[in-house]
PDB file of C-alpha atoms in Angstrom:
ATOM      1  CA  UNK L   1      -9.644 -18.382  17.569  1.00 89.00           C
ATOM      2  CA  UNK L   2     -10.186 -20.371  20.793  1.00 90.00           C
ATOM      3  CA  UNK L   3     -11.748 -23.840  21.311  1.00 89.00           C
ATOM      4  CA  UNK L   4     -15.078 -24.550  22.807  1.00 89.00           C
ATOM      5  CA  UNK L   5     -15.976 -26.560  25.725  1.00 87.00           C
ATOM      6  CA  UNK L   6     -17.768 -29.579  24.105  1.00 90.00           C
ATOM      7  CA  UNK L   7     -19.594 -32.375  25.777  1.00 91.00           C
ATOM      8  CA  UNK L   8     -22.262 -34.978  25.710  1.00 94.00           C
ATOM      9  CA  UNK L   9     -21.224 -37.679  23.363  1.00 93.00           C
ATOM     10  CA  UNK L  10     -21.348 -40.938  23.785  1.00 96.00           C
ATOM     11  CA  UNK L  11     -22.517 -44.386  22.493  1.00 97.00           C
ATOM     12  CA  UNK L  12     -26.534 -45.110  21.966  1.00 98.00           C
ATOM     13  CA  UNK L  13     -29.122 -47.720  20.292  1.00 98.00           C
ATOM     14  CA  UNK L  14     -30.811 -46.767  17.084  1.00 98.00           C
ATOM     15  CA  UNK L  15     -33.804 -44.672  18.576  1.00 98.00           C
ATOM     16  CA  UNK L  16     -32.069 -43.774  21.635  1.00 97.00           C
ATOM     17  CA  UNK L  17     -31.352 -39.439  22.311  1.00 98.00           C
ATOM     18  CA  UNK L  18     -27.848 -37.508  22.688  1.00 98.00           C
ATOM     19  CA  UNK L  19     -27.380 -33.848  23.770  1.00 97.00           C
ATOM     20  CA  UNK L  20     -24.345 -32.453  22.601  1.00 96.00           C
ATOM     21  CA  UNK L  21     -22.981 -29.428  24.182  1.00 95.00           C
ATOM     22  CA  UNK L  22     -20.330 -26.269  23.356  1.00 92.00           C
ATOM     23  CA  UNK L  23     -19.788 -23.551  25.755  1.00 92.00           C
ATOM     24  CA  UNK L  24     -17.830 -19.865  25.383  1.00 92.00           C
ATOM     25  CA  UNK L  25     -16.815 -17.129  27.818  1.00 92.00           C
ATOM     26  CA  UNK L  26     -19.888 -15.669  28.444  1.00 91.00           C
ATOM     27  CA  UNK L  27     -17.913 -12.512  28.347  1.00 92.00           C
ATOM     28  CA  UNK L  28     -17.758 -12.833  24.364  1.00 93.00           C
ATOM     29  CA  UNK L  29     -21.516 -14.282  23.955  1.00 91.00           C
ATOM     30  CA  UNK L  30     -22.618 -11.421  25.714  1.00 91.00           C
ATOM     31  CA  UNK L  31     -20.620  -8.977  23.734  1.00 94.00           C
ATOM     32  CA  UNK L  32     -20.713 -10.591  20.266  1.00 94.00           C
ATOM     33  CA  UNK L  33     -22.676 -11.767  17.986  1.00 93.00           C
ATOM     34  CA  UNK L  34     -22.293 -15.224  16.263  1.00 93.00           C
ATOM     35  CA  UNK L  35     -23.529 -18.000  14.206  1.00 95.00           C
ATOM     36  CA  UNK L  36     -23.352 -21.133  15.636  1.00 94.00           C
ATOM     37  CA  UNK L  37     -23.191 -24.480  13.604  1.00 93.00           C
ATOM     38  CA  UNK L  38     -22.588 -27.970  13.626  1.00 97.00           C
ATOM     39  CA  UNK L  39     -20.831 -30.511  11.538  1.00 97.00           C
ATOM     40  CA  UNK L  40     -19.949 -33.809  11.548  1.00 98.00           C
ATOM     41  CA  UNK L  41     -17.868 -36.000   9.864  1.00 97.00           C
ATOM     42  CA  UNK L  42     -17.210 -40.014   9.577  1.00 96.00           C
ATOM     43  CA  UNK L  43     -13.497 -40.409   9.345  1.00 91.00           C
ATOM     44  CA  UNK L  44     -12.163 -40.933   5.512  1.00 93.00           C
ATOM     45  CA  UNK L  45     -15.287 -38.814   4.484  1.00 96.00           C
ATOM     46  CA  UNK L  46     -15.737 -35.082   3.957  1.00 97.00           C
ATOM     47  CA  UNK L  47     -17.158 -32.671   6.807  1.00 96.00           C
ATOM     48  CA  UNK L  48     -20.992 -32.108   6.467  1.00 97.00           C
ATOM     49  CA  UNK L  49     -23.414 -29.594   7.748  1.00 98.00           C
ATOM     50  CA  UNK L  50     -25.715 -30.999  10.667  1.00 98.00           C
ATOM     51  CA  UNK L  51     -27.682 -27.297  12.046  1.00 98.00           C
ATOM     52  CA  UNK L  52     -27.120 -23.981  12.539  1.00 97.00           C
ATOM     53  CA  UNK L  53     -28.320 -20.642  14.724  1.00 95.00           C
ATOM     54  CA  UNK L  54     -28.403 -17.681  13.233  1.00 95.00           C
ATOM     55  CA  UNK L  55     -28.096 -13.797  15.110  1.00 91.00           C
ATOM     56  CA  UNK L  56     -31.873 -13.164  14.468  1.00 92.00           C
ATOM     57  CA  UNK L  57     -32.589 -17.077  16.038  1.00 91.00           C
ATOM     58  CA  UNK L  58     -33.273 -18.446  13.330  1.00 96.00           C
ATOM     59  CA  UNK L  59     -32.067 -22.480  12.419  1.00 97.00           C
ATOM     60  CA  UNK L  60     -31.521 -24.540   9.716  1.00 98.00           C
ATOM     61  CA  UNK L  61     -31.283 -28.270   9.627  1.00 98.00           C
ATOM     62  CA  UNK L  62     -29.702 -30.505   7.188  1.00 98.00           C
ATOM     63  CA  UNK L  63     -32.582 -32.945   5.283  1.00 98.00           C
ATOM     64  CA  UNK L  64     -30.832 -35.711   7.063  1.00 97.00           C
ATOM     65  CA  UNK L  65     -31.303 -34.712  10.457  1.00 98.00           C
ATOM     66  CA  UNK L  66     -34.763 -32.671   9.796  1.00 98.00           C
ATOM     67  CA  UNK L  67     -37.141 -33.114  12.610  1.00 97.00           C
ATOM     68  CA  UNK L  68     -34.825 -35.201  14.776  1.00 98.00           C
ATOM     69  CA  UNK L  69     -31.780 -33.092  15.942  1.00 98.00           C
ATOM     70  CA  UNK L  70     -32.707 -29.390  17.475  1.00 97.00           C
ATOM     71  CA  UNK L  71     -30.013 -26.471  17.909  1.00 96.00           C
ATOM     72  CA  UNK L  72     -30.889 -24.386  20.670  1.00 94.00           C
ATOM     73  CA  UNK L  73     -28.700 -21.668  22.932  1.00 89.00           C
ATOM     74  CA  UNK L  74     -29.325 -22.021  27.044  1.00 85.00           C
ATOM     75  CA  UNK L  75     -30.784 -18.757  28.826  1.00 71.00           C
ATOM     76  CA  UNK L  76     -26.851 -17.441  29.185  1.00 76.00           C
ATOM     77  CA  UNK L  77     -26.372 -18.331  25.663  1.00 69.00           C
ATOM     78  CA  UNK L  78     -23.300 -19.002  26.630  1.00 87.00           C
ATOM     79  CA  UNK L  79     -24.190 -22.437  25.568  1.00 91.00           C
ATOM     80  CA  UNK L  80     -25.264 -23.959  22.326  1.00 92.00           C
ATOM     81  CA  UNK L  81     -27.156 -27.200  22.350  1.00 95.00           C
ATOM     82  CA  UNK L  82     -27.618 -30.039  19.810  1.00 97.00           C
ATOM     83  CA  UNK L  83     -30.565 -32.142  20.729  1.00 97.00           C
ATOM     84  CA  UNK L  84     -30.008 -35.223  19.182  1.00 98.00           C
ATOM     85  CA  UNK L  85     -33.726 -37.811  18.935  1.00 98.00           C
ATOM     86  CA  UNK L  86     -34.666 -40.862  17.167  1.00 98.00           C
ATOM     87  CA  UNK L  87     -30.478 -41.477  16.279  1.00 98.00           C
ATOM     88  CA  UNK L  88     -29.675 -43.580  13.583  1.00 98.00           C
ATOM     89  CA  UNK L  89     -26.737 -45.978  12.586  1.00 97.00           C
ATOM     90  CA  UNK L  90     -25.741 -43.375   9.966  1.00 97.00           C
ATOM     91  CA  UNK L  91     -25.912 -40.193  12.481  1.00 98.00           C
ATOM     92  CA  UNK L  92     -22.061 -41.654  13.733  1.00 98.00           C
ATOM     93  CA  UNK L  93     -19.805 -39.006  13.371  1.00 98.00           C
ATOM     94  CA  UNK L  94     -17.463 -36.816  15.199  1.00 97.00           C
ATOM     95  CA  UNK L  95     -19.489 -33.833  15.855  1.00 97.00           C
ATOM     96  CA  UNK L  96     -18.107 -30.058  15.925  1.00 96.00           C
ATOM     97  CA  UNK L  97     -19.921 -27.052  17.178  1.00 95.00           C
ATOM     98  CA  UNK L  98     -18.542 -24.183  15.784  1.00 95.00           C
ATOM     99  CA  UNK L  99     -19.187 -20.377  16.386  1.00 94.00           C
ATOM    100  CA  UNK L 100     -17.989 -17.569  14.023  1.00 95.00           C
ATOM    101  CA  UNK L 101     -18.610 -14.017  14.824  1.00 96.00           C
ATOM    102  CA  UNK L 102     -20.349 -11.419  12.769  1.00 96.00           C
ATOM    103  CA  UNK L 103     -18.093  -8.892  13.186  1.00 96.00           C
ATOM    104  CA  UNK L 104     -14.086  -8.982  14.549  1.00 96.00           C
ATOM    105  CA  UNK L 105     -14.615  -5.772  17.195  1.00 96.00           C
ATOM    106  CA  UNK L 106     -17.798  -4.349  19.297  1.00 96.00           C
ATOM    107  CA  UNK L 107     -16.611  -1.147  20.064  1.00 96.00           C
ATOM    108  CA  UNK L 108     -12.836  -2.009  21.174  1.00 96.00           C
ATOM    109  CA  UNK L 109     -13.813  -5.700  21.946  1.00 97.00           C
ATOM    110  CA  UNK L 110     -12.510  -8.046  20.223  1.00 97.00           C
ATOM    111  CA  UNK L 111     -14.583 -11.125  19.189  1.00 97.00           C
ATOM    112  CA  UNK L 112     -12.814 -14.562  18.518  1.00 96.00           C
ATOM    113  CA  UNK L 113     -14.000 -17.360  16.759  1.00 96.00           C
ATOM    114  CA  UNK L 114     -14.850 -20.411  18.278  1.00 94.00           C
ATOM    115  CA  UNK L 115     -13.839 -23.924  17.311  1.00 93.00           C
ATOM    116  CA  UNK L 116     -14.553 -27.513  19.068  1.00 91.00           C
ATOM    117  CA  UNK L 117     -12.384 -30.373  19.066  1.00 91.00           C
ATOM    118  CA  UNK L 118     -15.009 -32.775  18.415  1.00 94.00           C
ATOM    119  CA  UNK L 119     -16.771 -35.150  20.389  1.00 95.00           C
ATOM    120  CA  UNK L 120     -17.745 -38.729  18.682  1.00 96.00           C
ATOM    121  CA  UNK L 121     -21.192 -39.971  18.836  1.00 98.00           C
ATOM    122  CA  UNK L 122     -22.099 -43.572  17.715  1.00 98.00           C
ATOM    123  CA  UNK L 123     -25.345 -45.366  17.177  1.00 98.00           C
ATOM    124  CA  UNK L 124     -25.420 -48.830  17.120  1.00 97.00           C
ATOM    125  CA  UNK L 125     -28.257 -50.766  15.225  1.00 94.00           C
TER     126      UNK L 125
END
């Protein structure tokens, strides 16, 4: 595996917006395929599903975060975004993009996995 790139956490109001970032060699987004997802997690607490991107584009939201957070890929799609709107208290978390490939070679290419270290978003009330 290799880590991601993350960015764009940070420390908000209830109601205010965060945009969390991940970035890969564009060398392997442009080869591969993956699924991209986020997670969070409050610390003593297990890891939860937040969104995720699928090959075909398609994304799925946890209920929690259902018509405020948006997962998105930049033109290059080297990039996966997490739009995060209307935060709440209980959206704190460290958040973890993730991307896992489809398949482990294209061709004689091979594909890594992607893992973030986290980056730690808080929203005070």
């Amino acid at each position: 595996s290799r880590p991601l790139a993350e960015s764009g956490g940070g420390s908000v109001s209830a109601g205010g917006s965060l945009r969390l970032s991940c970035t890969a060699s564009k060398a392997d987004t442009d080869t591969c395929t993956y699924v991209v997802h986020w997670d969070r997690q409050v610390l003593g607490k297990e890891r939860e599903f937040v969104s995720k991107i699928d090959v075909d584009g398609r994304t799925t939201y946890a209920d929690s975060v259902q018509g405020r957070f948006t997962i998105s890929q930049d033109n290059a799609k080297n990039s996966m975004i997490l739009q995060m709107d209307n935060l709440k208290p209980e959206d704190t978390a460290m958040y973890y993009c993730n991307m896992i490939r489809t398949d482990y070679y294209v061709g004689t290419y091979f594909c890594p996995n992607y893992y973030a270290q986290g980056t730690q978003v808080t929203v005070s009330s």
